[in-house]
Short mmCIF file of C-alpha atoms in Angstrom, two decimals:
data_model
loop_
_atom_site.label_atom_id
_atom_site.label_comp_id
_atom_site.label_asym_id
_atom_site.label_seq_id
_atom_site.Cartn_x
_atom_site.Cartn_y
_atom_site.Cartn_z
CA MET A 762 -3.48 -12.54 28.32
CA ALA A 763 -1.14 -9.86 29.17
CA HIS A 764 -0.54 -7.06 26.83
CA PRO A 765 3.01 -5.60 26.19
CA THR A 766 3.41 -2.21 27.77
CA ILE A 767 3.51 0.80 25.31
CA GLU A 768 5.17 4.09 26.34
CA THR A 769 2.54 6.32 25.42
CA ASP A 770 4.98 9.11 25.95
CA ASP A 771 6.67 7.87 22.93
CA ILE A 772 3.96 7.90 20.98
CA THR A 773 1.53 10.28 21.81
CA PRO A 774 3.32 13.31 20.37
CA VAL A 775 3.62 11.26 17.09
CA CYS A 776 -0.20 10.73 16.87
CA GLU A 777 -1.08 14.39 17.70
CA GLN A 778 1.25 15.87 15.39
CA GLY A 779 -0.05 16.20 12.14
CA ARG A 780 -3.10 13.92 12.97
CA ALA A 781 -4.87 14.76 9.69
CA LEU A 782 -1.79 14.19 7.67
CA VAL A 783 -1.31 10.92 9.27
CA ARG A 784 -4.43 10.04 8.83
CA ASP A 785 -4.39 10.96 4.85
CA VAL A 786 -1.46 8.86 4.88
CA LEU A 787 -2.97 5.99 6.33
CA GLU A 788 -5.68 6.27 4.05
CA ARG A 789 -4.00 6.13 1.26
CA ILE A 790 -1.85 2.85 1.97
CA GLY A 791 -4.95 1.17 3.45
CA ASP A 792 -6.99 1.38 0.65
CA LYS A 793 -7.83 -1.71 -1.45
CA TRP A 794 -4.96 -1.25 -4.08
CA SER A 795 -2.08 0.81 -2.79
CA VAL A 796 -0.48 -2.31 -0.78
CA VAL A 797 -0.98 -4.60 -3.73
CA VAL A 798 0.87 -2.10 -6.29
CA ILE A 799 3.82 -1.25 -3.51
CA CYS A 800 4.39 -5.06 -3.29
CA GLN A 801 3.95 -5.50 -6.86
CA LEU A 802 6.75 -3.10 -7.58
CA GLY A 803 8.91 -4.12 -4.65
CA ASP A 804 12.34 -3.33 -6.03
CA THR A 805 12.03 -3.46 -9.26
CA THR A 806 10.28 -1.09 -12.20
CA ARG A 807 7.27 -2.43 -14.22
CA ARG A 808 5.23 -1.06 -16.77
CA PHE A 809 1.65 0.05 -16.45
CA ASN A 810 0.18 -3.26 -18.09
CA GLU A 811 2.40 -5.51 -16.39
CA LEU A 812 1.41 -4.15 -13.07
CA ARG A 813 -2.50 -4.46 -14.46
CA ARG A 814 -1.92 -8.17 -15.05
CA MET A 815 0.01 -8.58 -11.72
CA SER A 816 -2.79 -7.09 -10.00
CA LYS A 817 -5.92 -8.47 -11.27
CA PRO A 818 -8.95 -7.90 -11.00
CA ILE A 819 -8.15 -4.00 -10.77
CA THR A 820 -9.28 -1.93 -13.35
CA GLN A 821 -7.33 0.34 -15.70
CA ARG A 822 -9.06 3.23 -14.14
CA MET A 823 -8.26 2.10 -10.25
CA LEU A 824 -4.86 1.17 -11.32
CA SER A 825 -4.26 4.64 -12.95
CA ALA A 826 -5.94 6.20 -9.65
CA THR A 827 -3.88 4.19 -7.28
CA LEU A 828 -0.37 5.16 -8.99
CA ARG A 829 -1.25 8.87 -9.29
CA GLY A 830 -2.00 8.87 -5.46
CA LEU A 831 1.17 7.01 -4.80
CA GLU A 832 3.16 9.37 -7.26
CA ARG A 833 1.61 12.47 -5.28
CA ASP A 834 2.87 11.36 -2.23
CA GLY A 835 6.20 10.73 -3.00
CA LEU A 836 6.12 6.73 -3.22
CA VAL A 837 6.24 6.11 -6.86
CA THR A 838 7.84 7.63 -9.42
CA ARG A 839 6.45 7.70 -13.13
CA THR A 840 8.75 7.68 -16.16
CA VAL A 841 7.76 8.22 -19.41
CA HIS A 842 9.70 7.05 -22.45
CA ASP A 843 9.62 8.81 -25.74
CA THR A 844 9.02 5.56 -27.89
CA THR A 845 5.95 4.38 -29.98
CA PRO A 846 3.89 3.35 -28.37
CA PRO A 847 4.96 5.23 -25.34
CA ARG A 848 6.13 3.37 -22.63
CA VAL A 849 5.33 4.46 -18.95
CA ASP A 850 7.35 2.66 -16.07
CA TYR A 851 6.83 2.85 -12.51
CA ALA A 852 9.27 2.27 -9.37
CA LEU A 853 9.14 2.83 -5.73
CA THR A 854 11.14 5.62 -4.65
CA PRO A 855 13.21 5.65 -1.56
CA ARG A 856 10.20 6.61 0.77
CA GLY A 857 8.45 4.01 -1.25
CA ILE A 858 11.12 1.24 -0.59
CA ASP A 859 11.09 2.28 3.17
CA LEU A 860 7.27 1.80 3.23
CA LEU A 861 7.83 -1.53 1.59
CA GLY A 862 9.61 -3.03 4.48
CA VAL A 863 6.65 -2.05 6.66
CA VAL A 864 4.07 -3.26 4.19
CA ARG A 865 5.56 -6.93 3.96
CA GLY A 866 5.96 -6.80 7.95
CA LEU A 867 2.35 -5.95 7.98
CA ALA A 868 1.37 -8.66 5.22
CA GLY A 869 3.65 -11.11 7.16
CA TRP A 870 1.69 -10.23 10.42
CA ALA A 871 -1.75 -11.04 8.45
CA GLU A 872 -0.53 -14.25 7.23
CA SER A 873 0.75 -15.63 10.28
CA ASN A 874 -2.52 -14.49 12.11
CA ALA A 875 -4.74 -15.18 9.64
CA ALA A 876 -5.99 -18.51 11.42
CA GLY A 877 -6.58 -16.84 14.68
CA ILE A 878 -8.64 -13.81 12.74
CA LEU A 879 -11.10 -16.38 11.13
CA GLU A 880 -11.41 -18.35 14.43
CA SER A 881 -12.34 -14.84 15.96
CA ARG A 882 -14.55 -14.07 13.63
CA THR A 883 -16.31 -17.46 13.61
CA THR A 884 -17.00 -17.31 17.29
CA PHE A 885 -18.07 -13.69 17.22
CA ASP A 886 -20.50 -14.34 14.65
CA ALA A 887 -21.99 -16.93 16.32
CA ARG A 888 -22.75 -14.71 19.23
#
């Protein structure tokens, strides 16, 4: 099977510049829950408990840590409303919305290739 040609001159500078930052960002969005949270936020605002229910079986502690990391990277905003009880809303920033497109593309790729990947795993594991 032929592989598409990739112009390495176009990719190499990106891969070599800020190598540590690129790994760090990919680690953030490649963790178990960040992609789930990004997809759940989509193009709307959600409350913490709503996100937790939608992202089961995530724990409260893990959701808090995931949201903090996404907020730190400028992918999510956190808005605290002065109500009783306090209400906290989360939403994607423009950067997070930009990433949402990439995440949805990756999810679509995974879904359309799932059967082939499972077949490859079965073949590999049988060796």
